[in-house]
């Protein structure tokens, strides 16, 4: 009887030692864990929010993007999408999803289209990066690369300085790519800056092979998202002339607090805090 108990205890010890290894092996390997962080600040109109939703859905389910996934070393990616505005507003649209075939991509796109966007005040790119980094820490897959794909139509004006969030993410091995929306006609033009693409390149993006694809017309949006996803899935360094690489250069210093300064100036001028 004593020998039986000893063997039983030994079996429990071996099970306890082997369980973490078994769990680690159970986590599927993917080529990239990719977070789509989508701006819904009030500077964007309802029509622009709808165009944005349809553009992401069309790009994700496109044959070109699915083909890029299939050509990866593992032939699969982990994808999730959330909307952001101020430092306290984050809303998950589609949680972590494994995509390795057309049906998965179409299902993800359908979920994107079934939901509605609701704009919120202020713009906290730093908050979006922080939340995306936290989501990447919780991804239920083992990824070769970790990427944040962030879109927006204005500079950071709420929460921590954007460079602090960017640097923290990059130090953790995350690449941040940017899709600055340099369109006109939205309700918040007073918060816009003419060189938003430069702002994104100098202040927002970072990490290995990071890049920026500016959008100057909403008609370009679906194609820009599709090209951006293909580059991110493949881990390629961009070569297209419309793509700006986010790399260190000996340029003049850039004011990455320009958004916060615009907000303070308008607040003092009009005495409001929407």
XYZ file of N, CA and C in Angstrom, residues 2-270:
807
model
N 1.971 1.213 0.807
C 2.857 2.364 0.871
C 3.491 2.628 -0.492
N 3.925 1.534 -1.176
C 4.523 1.700 -2.496
C 3.518 2.289 -3.467
N 2.244 1.904 -3.323
C 1.195 2.426 -4.200
C 1.072 3.940 -4.020
N 1.097 4.407 -2.759
C 0.991 5.846 -2.496
C 2.213 6.590 -3.026
N 3.398 5.967 -2.884
C 4.608 6.620 -3.389
C 4.549 6.792 -4.903
N 4.083 5.751 -5.587
C 3.963 5.859 -7.041
C 2.920 6.899 -7.431
N 1.855 6.971 -6.652
C 0.801 7.943 -6.937
C 1.323 9.368 -6.772
N 2.102 9.602 -5.698
C 2.676 10.929 -5.469
C 3.666 11.280 -6.576
N 4.462 10.290 -6.995
C 5.420 10.529 -8.062
C 4.708 10.892 -9.367
N 3.585 10.240 -9.613
C 2.822 10.528 -10.825
C 2.306 11.966 -10.809
N 1.824 12.441 -9.651
C 1.337 13.821 -9.530
C 2.465 14.823 -9.752
N 3.660 14.514 -9.216
C 4.811 15.411 -9.397
C 5.176 15.514 -10.866
N 5.226 14.358 -11.558
C 5.559 14.354 -12.976
C 4.508 15.111 -13.783
N 3.232 14.958 -13.419
C 2.158 15.666 -14.116
C 2.303 17.166 -13.951
N 2.656 17.592 -12.733
C 2.828 19.017 -12.474
C 3.994 19.593 -13.262
N 5.045 18.799 -13.418
C 6.214 19.263 -14.174
C 5.943 19.307 -15.668
N 5.143 18.378 -16.158
C 4.907 18.289 -17.581
C 3.803 19.211 -18.071
N 2.888 19.608 -17.202
C 1.745 20.413 -17.616
C 2.146 21.725 -18.285
N 3.073 22.541 -17.726
C 3.459 23.780 -18.419
C 4.004 23.529 -19.812
N 4.788 22.419 -19.985
C 5.305 22.110 -21.308
C 4.179 21.772 -22.259
N 3.206 21.035 -21.770
C 2.082 20.654 -22.612
C 1.285 21.878 -23.030
N 1.101 22.813 -22.078
C 0.361 24.019 -22.392
C 1.100 24.859 -23.419
N 2.433 24.929 -23.272
C 3.225 25.713 -24.214
C 3.102 25.137 -25.617
N 3.136 23.776 -25.711
C 3.026 23.148 -27.006
C 1.642 23.339 -27.600
N 0.634 23.541 -26.760
C -0.738 23.675 -27.244
C -0.986 25.028 -27.910
N -0.132 26.027 -27.619
C -0.291 27.340 -28.229
C 0.172 27.299 -29.679
N -0.754 27.617 -30.577
C -0.418 27.564 -32.002
C 0.565 28.661 -32.367
N 1.418 28.358 -33.335
C 2.407 29.309 -33.821
C 1.841 30.045 -35.028
N 1.970 31.368 -35.030
C 1.482 32.188 -36.138
C 2.618 33.071 -36.640
N 2.470 33.549 -37.863
C 3.503 34.399 -38.443
C 3.531 35.777 -37.792
N 2.363 36.309 -37.456
C 2.302 37.627 -36.837
C 1.038 37.732 -35.985
N 1.167 38.395 -34.849
C 0.011 38.795 -34.052
C -0.200 40.277 -34.342
N -1.316 40.609 -34.960
C -1.548 41.946 -35.504
C -2.773 42.587 -34.868
N -2.579 43.770 -34.302
C -3.668 44.549 -33.720
C -4.027 45.686 -34.660
N -5.308 45.778 -35.022
C -5.807 46.904 -35.812
C -6.448 47.898 -34.845
N -5.799 49.061 -34.676
C -6.292 50.093 -33.758
C -6.873 51.231 -34.597
N -8.193 51.437 -34.510
C -8.917 52.298 -35.442
C -9.456 53.535 -34.717
N -9.158 54.696 -35.250
C -9.552 55.981 -34.671
C -11.047 56.243 -34.887
N -11.748 56.612 -33.802
C -13.154 57.026 -33.913
C -13.371 58.351 -33.180
N -12.367 59.218 -33.199
C -12.516 60.526 -32.552
C -13.536 61.369 -33.305
N -14.043 62.423 -32.656
C -15.138 63.214 -33.227
C -14.730 64.064 -34.415
N -13.445 64.105 -34.730
C -13.016 64.824 -35.926
C -13.385 64.070 -37.195
N -13.899 62.837 -37.032
C -14.324 62.043 -38.180
C -15.845 62.023 -38.254
N -16.383 62.226 -39.452
C -17.825 62.235 -39.650
C -18.374 60.810 -39.649
N -19.706 60.701 -39.572
C -20.342 59.381 -39.599
C -20.032 58.659 -40.905
N -20.099 59.386 -42.017
C -19.805 58.768 -43.314
C -18.363 58.270 -43.371
N -17.426 59.040 -42.796
C -16.032 58.619 -42.784
C -15.836 57.365 -41.941
N -16.556 57.283 -40.831
C -16.467 56.088 -39.990
C -16.973 54.854 -40.740
N -18.037 55.031 -41.524
C -18.565 53.907 -42.299
C -17.593 53.497 -43.407
N -17.003 54.478 -44.089
C -16.017 54.174 -45.128
C -14.852 53.405 -44.520
N -14.446 53.823 -43.321
C -13.339 53.163 -42.640
C -13.677 51.709 -42.342
N -14.873 51.464 -41.819
C -15.295 50.094 -41.519
C -15.303 49.224 -42.776
N -15.941 49.750 -43.834
C -16.038 48.969 -45.078
C -14.656 48.723 -45.682
N -13.773 49.715 -45.556
C -12.422 49.558 -46.098
C -11.648 48.457 -45.404
N -11.730 48.413 -44.071
C -11.049 47.351 -43.331
C -11.635 45.984 -43.672
N -12.961 45.895 -43.730
C -13.599 44.614 -44.035
C -13.197 44.122 -45.418
N -13.207 45.018 -46.409
C -12.845 44.632 -47.771
C -11.390 44.176 -47.858
N -10.514 44.878 -47.157
C -9.086 44.529 -47.202
C -8.824 43.185 -46.538
N -9.395 42.976 -45.353
C -9.141 41.743 -44.595
C -9.598 40.510 -45.365
N -10.742 40.608 -46.043
C -11.301 39.450 -46.745
C -10.831 39.344 -48.194
N -9.954 40.243 -48.638
C -9.510 40.233 -50.028
C -8.649 39.009 -50.323
N -8.672 38.588 -51.581
C -7.884 37.425 -51.996
C -6.394 37.680 -51.827
N -5.967 38.947 -52.022
C -4.551 39.275 -51.901
C -4.046 39.110 -50.470
N -4.846 39.539 -49.507
C -4.443 39.416 -48.104
C -4.444 37.955 -47.668
N -5.469 37.225 -48.053
C -5.525 35.798 -47.704
C -4.346 35.045 -48.325
N -3.981 35.415 -49.554
C -2.838 34.780 -50.198
C -1.552 35.084 -49.439
N -1.414 36.317 -48.956
C -0.234 36.679 -48.166
C -0.157 35.847 -46.891
N -1.297 35.583 -46.278
C -1.335 34.740 -45.079
C -0.883 33.319 -45.413
N -1.396 32.782 -46.499
C -1.084 31.402 -46.883
C 0.397 31.228 -47.235
N 1.039 32.285 -47.685
C 2.444 32.194 -48.082
C 3.409 32.319 -46.899
N 2.887 32.597 -45.713
C 3.736 32.729 -44.536
C 4.357 31.408 -44.116
N 5.358 31.491 -43.267
C 6.054 30.285 -42.807
C 5.101 29.319 -42.111
N 4.145 29.875 -41.358
C 3.176 29.041 -40.641
C 1.817 29.030 -41.338
N 1.609 29.943 -42.281
C 0.355 29.974 -43.029
C -0.837 30.426 -42.217
N -0.590 31.177 -41.144
C -1.692 31.647 -40.307
C -1.251 32.878 -39.526
N -2.229 33.746 -39.182
C -1.961 34.930 -38.382
C -3.000 35.028 -37.267
N -2.685 35.813 -36.249
C -3.650 36.158 -35.203
C -4.017 37.623 -35.403
N -5.311 37.920 -35.436
C -5.785 39.269 -35.754
C -6.862 39.695 -34.779
N -6.809 40.950 -34.352
C -7.900 41.528 -33.555
C -8.032 43.000 -33.912
N -9.188 43.591 -33.577
C -9.469 44.976 -33.955
C -10.202 45.684 -32.824
N -9.742 46.900 -32.508
C -10.486 47.725 -31.555
C -10.515 49.167 -32.019
N -11.498 49.922 -31.501
C -11.624 51.347 -31.784
C -11.151 52.147 -30.581
N -10.604 53.331 -30.845
C -10.064 54.153 -29.773
C -10.362 55.621 -30.050
N -10.348 56.409 -28.992
C -10.496 57.867 -29.112
C -9.689 58.506 -27.987
N -10.358 58.896 -26.885
C -9.630 59.487 -25.758
C -8.919 58.399 -24.964
N -8.189 58.816 -23.953
C -7.360 57.882 -23.194
C -8.176 56.829 -22.458
N -9.480 57.094 -22.266
C -10.329 56.168 -21.523
C -11.277 55.378 -22.415
N -11.225 55.622 -23.714
C -12.175 54.946 -24.615
C -11.470 53.956 -25.525
N -11.727 52.688 -25.275
C -11.286 51.598 -26.132
C -12.434 50.603 -26.215
N -12.780 50.201 -27.431
C -13.873 49.239 -27.600
C -13.454 48.160 -28.589
N -13.408 46.920 -28.108
C -13.017 45.799 -28.961
C -14.144 45.499 -29.938
N -13.805 45.434 -31.226
C -14.777 45.105 -32.272
C -14.742 43.609 -32.568
N -13.545 43.065 -32.776
C -13.367 41.623 -32.955
C -12.147 41.210 -32.130
N -12.339 40.241 -31.258
C -11.242 39.797 -30.390
C -10.292 38.885 -31.179
N -9.257 38.411 -30.485
C -8.233 37.607 -31.149
C -8.844 36.455 -31.936
N -8.465 36.381 -33.203
C -9.004 35.374 -34.119
C -7.857 34.765 -34.926
N -7.857 33.455 -35.047
C -6.874 32.780 -35.886
C -7.393 32.775 -37.318
N -6.578 33.260 -38.245
C -6.971 33.297 -39.653
C -5.943 32.528 -40.469
N -6.405 31.464 -41.132
C -5.510 30.689 -42.000
C -6.173 30.303 -43.312
N -7.385 30.807 -43.545
C -8.051 30.533 -44.810
C -9.094 31.616 -45.097
N -9.617 31.599 -46.307
C -10.562 32.620 -46.761
C -11.787 32.713 -45.845
N -12.318 31.565 -45.420
C -13.526 31.571 -44.600
C -13.307 32.325 -43.288
N -12.125 32.170 -42.681
C -11.823 32.890 -41.442
C -11.784 34.394 -41.689
N -11.163 34.803 -42.795
C -11.059 36.219 -43.111
C -12.434 36.820 -43.393
N -13.275 36.093 -44.114
C -14.626 36.570 -44.415
C -15.448 36.697 -43.138
N -15.315 35.730 -42.241
C -16.043 35.786 -40.965
C -15.597 36.994 -40.144
N -14.293 37.257 -40.104
C -13.778 38.433 -39.393
C -14.354 39.704 -40.009
N -14.330 39.795 -41.335
C -14.849 40.976 -42.025
C -16.344 41.165 -41.756
N -17.096 40.078 -41.706
C -18.533 40.165 -41.425
C -18.791 40.747 -40.037
N -17.981 40.346 -39.078
C -18.132 40.890 -37.724
C -17.824 42.382 -37.697
N -16.840 42.798 -38.476
C -16.513 44.227 -38.566
C -17.698 45.010 -39.121
N -18.359 44.470 -40.142
C -19.464 45.167 -40.794
C -20.741 45.142 -39.967
N -20.907 44.129 -39.128
C -22.137 44.029 -38.326
C -22.179 45.064 -37.210
N -21.029 45.584 -36.819
C -20.958 46.523 -35.701
C -21.008 47.958 -36.219
N -21.406 48.885 -35.350
C -21.462 50.307 -35.689
C -20.398 51.075 -34.915
N -19.834 52.090 -35.554
C -18.859 52.950 -34.891
C -19.574 54.144 -34.263
N -19.132 54.525 -33.072
C -19.669 55.697 -32.375
C -18.503 56.586 -31.969
N -18.511 57.803 -32.496
C -17.377 58.686 -32.250
C -17.338 59.159 -30.805
N -16.127 59.451 -30.335
C -15.893 59.924 -28.976
C -14.932 61.110 -29.023
N -14.947 61.927 -27.989
C -14.114 63.124 -27.978
C -12.649 62.800 -27.700
N -11.779 63.709 -28.137
C -10.333 63.683 -27.921
C -9.641 62.572 -28.716
N -8.313 62.683 -28.748
C -7.481 61.754 -29.522
C -6.281 61.347 -28.681
N -6.245 60.094 -28.264
C -5.134 59.594 -27.465
C -4.463 58.432 -28.198
N -3.524 58.773 -29.069
C -2.749 57.734 -29.747
C -1.927 56.953 -28.724
N -1.440 57.657 -27.710
C -0.655 56.989 -26.667
C -1.494 55.941 -25.941
N -2.757 56.275 -25.659
C -3.642 55.313 -25.015
C -3.916 54.109 -25.895
N -4.067 54.357 -27.202
C -4.303 53.264 -28.146
C -3.102 52.332 -28.214
N -1.896 52.902 -28.251
C -0.686 52.078 -28.297
C -0.546 51.263 -27.011
N -0.809 51.893 -25.875
C -0.709 51.198 -24.590
C -1.684 50.019 -24.540
N -2.934 50.258 -24.964
C -3.917 49.181 -24.922
C -3.549 48.075 -25.907
N -3.096 48.456 -27.096
C -2.701 47.455 -28.084
C -1.548 46.601 -27.563
N -0.601 47.235 -26.869
C 0.524 46.489 -26.289
C 0.027 45.484 -25.261
N -0.950 45.884 -24.461
C -1.520 44.980 -23.465
C -2.237 43.810 -24.146
N -2.936 44.093 -25.245
C -3.608 43.024 -25.981
C -2.600 42.035 -26.554
N -1.458 42.529 -26.999
C -0.429 41.646 -27.547
C 0.190 40.770 -26.467
N 0.238 41.272 -25.243
C 0.738 40.461 -24.138
C -0.204 39.299 -23.833
N -1.491 39.460 -24.164
C -2.499 38.455 -23.840
C -2.864 37.570 -25.029
N -2.207 37.750 -26.175
C -2.571 36.977 -27.361
C -2.390 35.483 -27.077
N -3.398 34.670 -27.382
C -3.324 33.234 -27.053
C -2.580 32.404 -28.090
N -1.613 32.993 -28.761
C -0.812 32.292 -29.760
C 0.647 32.692 -29.604
N 1.542 31.837 -30.109
C 2.958 32.177 -30.168
C 3.227 32.802 -31.535
N 3.708 34.040 -31.544
C 3.894 34.747 -32.806
C 5.373 35.000 -33.093
N 5.720 34.959 -34.379
C 7.082 35.314 -34.781
C 7.297 36.818 -34.680
N 6.220 37.602 -34.922
C 6.301 39.063 -34.855
C 5.048 39.619 -34.196
N 5.199 40.792 -33.585
C 4.078 41.463 -32.919
C 3.962 42.876 -33.486
N 2.778 43.197 -34.034
C 2.611 44.446 -34.783
C 1.342 45.169 -34.354
N 1.459 46.496 -34.217
C 0.306 47.374 -34.014
C 0.113 48.183 -35.285
N -1.082 48.132 -35.842
C -1.451 48.872 -37.055
C -2.418 49.965 -36.597
N -1.952 51.209 -36.562
C -2.760 52.283 -35.990
C -3.104 53.325 -37.041
N -4.395 53.670 -37.127
C -4.855 54.694 -38.060
C -5.415 55.872 -37.269
N -5.365 57.059 -37.863
C -5.898 58.232 -37.182
C -5.825 59.464 -38.056
N -6.655 60.467 -37.739
C -6.698 61.669 -38.574
C -6.167 62.914 -37.869
N -5.514 62.731 -36.728
C -4.963 63.882 -36.033
C -3.887 63.473 -35.041
N -3.169 64.441 -34.498
C -2.112 64.149 -33.532
C -2.672 63.865 -32.140
N -1.850 63.293 -31.297
C -2.215 63.006 -29.911
C -2.535 64.302 -29.176
N -3.673 64.331 -28.446
C -3.986 65.509 -27.627
C -4.574 65.143 -26.265
N -4.424 63.878 -25.881
C -4.988 63.429 -24.596
C -4.147 62.275 -24.067
N -4.017 62.201 -22.757
C -3.237 61.125 -22.157
C -1.753 61.435 -22.175
N -0.949 60.398 -22.044
C 0.507 60.553 -21.994
C 1.055 60.977 -23.352
N 2.231 61.590 -23.393
C 2.872 61.897 -24.683
C 3.020 60.628 -25.515
N 2.774 60.748 -26.803
C 2.755 59.571 -27.661
C 4.126 58.902 -27.742
N 5.190 59.676 -27.659
C 6.529 59.081 -27.782
C 6.843 58.140 -26.625
N 6.291 58.414 -25.441
C 6.521 57.526 -24.304
C 5.894 56.157 -24.553
N 4.653 56.164 -25.057
C 3.970 54.899 -25.352
C 4.662 54.161 -26.482
N 5.067 54.900 -27.517
C 5.765 54.270 -28.640
C 7.056 53.610 -28.183
N 7.873 54.339 -27.432
C 9.170 53.812 -27.015
C 9.017 52.571 -26.133
N 8.009 52.585 -25.255
C 7.773 51.432 -24.387
C 7.393 50.206 -25.215
N 6.546 50.397 -26.229
C 6.133 49.275 -27.073
C 7.312 48.724 -27.873
N 8.097 49.619 -28.448
C 9.237 49.188 -29.260
C 10.257 48.442 -28.409
N 10.469 48.899 -27.183
C 11.405 48.217 -26.281
C 10.944 46.798 -25.967
N 9.632 46.552 -26.072
C 9.088 45.218 -25.818
C 9.030 44.366 -27.086
N 9.678 44.833 -28.148
C 9.742 44.040 -29.366
C 8.567 44.184 -30.296
N 7.783 45.246 -30.127
C 6.602 45.473 -30.953
C 6.927 46.472 -32.059
N 6.426 46.204 -33.251
C 6.529 47.145 -34.365
C 5.221 47.914 -34.496
N 5.306 49.227 -34.674
C 4.118 50.071 -34.843
C 4.150 50.683 -36.239
N 3.108 50.436 -37.027
C 2.958 51.028 -38.350
C 1.790 52.010 -38.341
N 1.853 53.021 -39.226
C 0.851 54.074 -39.198
C 0.090 54.247 -40.494
N -1.187 54.596 -40.358
C -2.053 54.924 -41.490
C -2.670 56.297 -41.220
N -1.914 57.386 -41.404
C -2.452 58.714 -41.150
C -3.490 59.104 -42.192
N -4.653 59.551 -41.721
C -5.758 59.916 -42.607
C -5.715 61.418 -42.840
N -5.119 61.813 -43.944
C -4.907 63.223 -44.247
C -5.998 63.734 -45.185
N -7.238 63.387 -44.852
C -8.382 63.778 -45.660
C -8.963 65.091 -45.155
N -9.842 65.694 -45.944
C -10.502 66.936 -45.545
C -12.005 66.721 -45.524
N -12.706 67.594 -44.836
C -14.161 67.530 -44.816
C -14.753 67.065 -43.506
N -13.922 66.544 -42.599
C -14.427 66.125 -41.296
C -14.762 67.316 -40.416
N -15.466 67.103 -39.291
C -15.893 68.204 -38.430
C -14.805 68.790 -37.543
N -13.633 68.190 -37.468
C -12.613 68.652 -36.522
C -11.365 69.176 -37.179
N -11.500 69.935 -38.250
C -10.329 70.391 -39.000
C -9.418 71.282 -38.170
N -9.953 71.940 -37.126
C -9.115 72.827 -36.321
C -8.048 72.062 -35.543
N -8.220 70.746 -35.415
C -7.243 69.934 -34.701
C -6.257 69.247 -35.645
N -6.466 69.391 -36.944
C -5.610 68.712 -37.920
C -4.289 69.448 -38.096
N -3.296 68.710 -38.594
C -2.016 69.317 -38.953
C -1.692 68.909 -40.389
N -1.074 69.786 -41.175
C -0.844 69.485 -42.596
C 0.175 68.387 -42.847
N 1.059 68.146 -41.893
C 2.110 67.134 -42.076
C 1.890 65.935 -41.147
N 0.654 65.455 -41.118
C 0.331 64.330 -40.230
C 1.154 63.090 -40.578
N 1.490 62.923 -41.845
C 2.323 61.779 -42.234
C 3.710 61.863 -41.600
N 4.262 63.078 -41.541
C 5.567 63.266 -40.901
C 5.446 63.039 -39.392
N 4.365 63.549 -38.811
C 4.106 63.341 -37.376
C 4.074 61.851 -37.049
N 3.355 61.077 -37.857
C 3.277 59.635 -37.614
C 4.645 58.979 -37.748
N 5.399 59.412 -38.748
C 6.713 58.810 -38.967
C 7.689 59.160 -37.855
N 7.627 60.410 -37.371
C 8.598 60.868 -36.377
C 8.181 60.575 -34.938
N 6.866 60.483 -34.684
C 6.389 60.435 -33.299
C 5.612 59.167 -32.927
N 5.024 58.482 -33.902
C 4.104 57.386 -33.600
C 4.702 56.022 -33.912
N 5.269 55.870 -35.097
C 5.707 54.548 -35.544
C 7.106 54.216 -35.056
N 7.438 52.926 -35.093
C 8.761 52.495 -34.663
C 8.872 50.986 -34.667
N 10.089 50.496 -34.507
C 10.329 49.064 -34.512
C 10.860 48.592 -35.852
N 11.251 47.307 -35.935
C 11.843 46.762 -37.155
C 10.934 46.911 -38.374
N 11.457 47.509 -39.446
C 10.752 47.650 -40.729
C 9.434 48.405 -40.612
N 9.312 49.290 -39.625
C 8.076 50.058 -39.480
C 7.932 51.052 -40.620
N 6.682 51.426 -40.908
C 6.432 52.305 -42.039
C 5.115 53.053 -41.868
N 4.908 54.031 -42.744
C 3.708 54.866 -42.753
C 3.139 54.883 -44.165
N 1.817 54.689 -44.292
C 1.136 54.844 -45.577
C 0.084 55.947 -45.415
N 0.320 57.139 -45.935
C -0.654 58.212 -45.810
C -1.847 58.010 -46.747
N -3.016 58.443 -46.285
C -4.237 58.423 -47.097
C -4.702 59.867 -47.250
N -4.730 60.374 -48.485
C -5.125 61.764 -48.729
C -6.530 61.881 -49.307
N -7.121 60.751 -49.651
C -8.484 60.737 -50.186
C -9.134 59.432 -49.750
N -10.401 59.501 -49.334
C -11.063 58.308 -48.817
C -11.184 57.216 -49.869
N -11.149 57.606 -51.149
C -11.205 56.598 -52.206
C -9.970 55.695 -52.173
N -8.876 56.180 -51.599
C -7.636 55.399 -51.500
C -7.667 54.414 -50.334
N -8.605 54.597 -49.429
C -8.527 53.896 -48.144
C -8.501 52.371 -48.257
N -9.452 51.732 -48.962
C -9.420 50.255 -49.017
C -8.113 49.718 -49.577
N -7.598 50.349 -50.651
C -6.350 49.880 -51.243
C -5.176 50.094 -50.300
N -5.165 51.220 -49.582
C -4.078 51.497 -48.637
C -4.064 50.469 -47.514
N -5.232 50.126 -46.987
C -5.314 49.126 -45.921
C -4.867 47.761 -46.438
N -5.281 47.413 -47.651
C -4.898 46.114 -48.218
C -3.376 46.015 -48.391
N -2.760 47.047 -48.955
C -1.305 47.032 -49.133
C -0.586 46.984 -47.789
N -1.132 47.712 -46.822
C -0.521 47.756 -45.496
C -0.570 46.373 -44.829
N -1.709 45.699 -44.930
C -1.845 44.377 -44.329
C -0.908 43.368 -44.988
N -0.771 43.432 -46.303
C 0.104 42.500 -47.006
C 1.550 42.679 -46.543
N 1.980 43.932 -46.396
C 3.338 44.197 -45.923
C 3.530 43.696 -44.496
N 2.527 43.930 -43.641
C 2.638 43.526 -42.233
C 2.611 42.012 -42.080
N 1.778 41.349 -42.853
C 1.683 39.893 -42.768
C 2.974 39.243 -43.256
N 3.527 39.792 -44.336
C 4.750 39.218 -44.888
C 6.005 39.653 -44.177
N 5.922 40.713 -43.364
C 7.096 41.219 -42.678
C 8.091 41.854 -43.619
N 7.567 42.420 -44.733
C 8.452 43.002 -45.733
C 8.799 44.447 -45.409
N 9.986 44.865 -45.825
C 10.332 46.279 -45.804
C 9.677 46.920 -47.013
N 8.891 47.992 -46.829
C 8.139 48.581 -47.941
C 9.051 49.207 -48.980
N 8.633 49.083 -50.240
C 9.405 49.642 -51.339
C 8.598 50.659 -52.152
N 7.253 50.676 -51.987
C 6.422 51.567 -52.781
C 6.756 53.024 -52.498
N 6.686 53.890 -53.517
C 7.016 55.301 -53.310
C 6.070 56.024 -52.371
N 4.812 55.556 -52.239
C 3.864 56.214 -51.351
C 4.081 55.841 -49.892
N 4.932 54.852 -49.652
C 5.186 54.405 -48.292
C 6.405 55.127 -47.737
N 6.272 55.677 -46.545
C 7.387 56.350 -45.894
C 7.935 55.443 -44.809
N 9.202 55.077 -44.921
C 9.804 54.236 -43.895
C 10.035 55.033 -42.621
N 9.739 54.415 -41.514
C 9.924 55.065 -40.216
C 11.267 54.649 -39.656
N 12.326 55.317 -40.110
C 13.666 54.984 -39.684
C 14.363 56.219 -39.142
N 15.410 56.000 -38.367
C 16.161 57.101 -37.774
C 16.890 57.890 -38.864
N 16.746 59.200 -38.819
C 17.463 60.064 -39.750
C 17.998 61.261 -38.983
N 18.892 62.012 -39.628
C 19.456 63.201 -39.012
C 18.652 64.433 -39.418
N 17.338 64.361 -39.232
C 16.463 65.472 -39.572
C 16.403 66.466 -38.412
N 15.840 67.629 -38.718
C 15.629 68.621 -37.670
C 14.653 68.056 -36.643
N 14.776 68.446 -35.369
C 13.853 67.952 -34.345
C 12.401 68.268 -34.702
N 11.513 67.359 -34.361
C 10.082 67.528 -34.644
C 9.332 67.633 -33.321
N 8.350 68.531 -33.262
C 7.571 68.747 -32.043
C 6.464 67.700 -31.943
N 6.698 66.655 -31.171
C 5.716 65.588 -31.024
C 4.598 65.942 -30.042
N 4.644 67.138 -29.463
C 3.561 67.618 -28.587
C 2.679 68.631 -29.306
N 2.733 68.640 -30.636
C 1.967 69.633 -31.397
C 0.471 69.497 -31.156
N -0.042 68.286 -31.024
C -1.465 68.093 -30.785
C -1.911 68.644 -29.444
N -1.121 68.389 -28.408
C -1.440 68.903 -27.077
C -1.424 70.437 -27.077
N -0.493 71.038 -27.809
C -0.390 72.495 -27.858
C -1.577 73.116 -28.598
N -2.025 72.469 -29.674
C -3.209 72.951 -30.389
C -4.424 72.909 -29.477
N -4.552 71.815 -28.722
C -5.699 71.675 -27.811
C -5.690 72.769 -26.750
N -4.547 73.017 -26.144
C -4.469 74.051 -25.105
C -4.762 75.436 -25.679
N -4.248 75.704 -26.877
C -4.467 77.017 -27.492
C -5.946 77.243 -27.773
N -6.633 76.241 -28.323
C -8.057 76.381 -28.625
C -8.887 76.464 -27.353
N -8.485 75.715 -26.354
C -9.219 75.760 -25.085
C -9.113 77.145 -24.451
N -7.925 77.724 -24.465
C -7.738 79.059 -23.897
C -8.445 80.126 -24.729
N -8.497 79.904 -26.037
C -9.121 80.881 -26.928
C -10.633 80.898 -26.786
N -11.236 79.709 -26.656
C -12.688 79.613 -26.635
C -13.270 79.236 -25.271
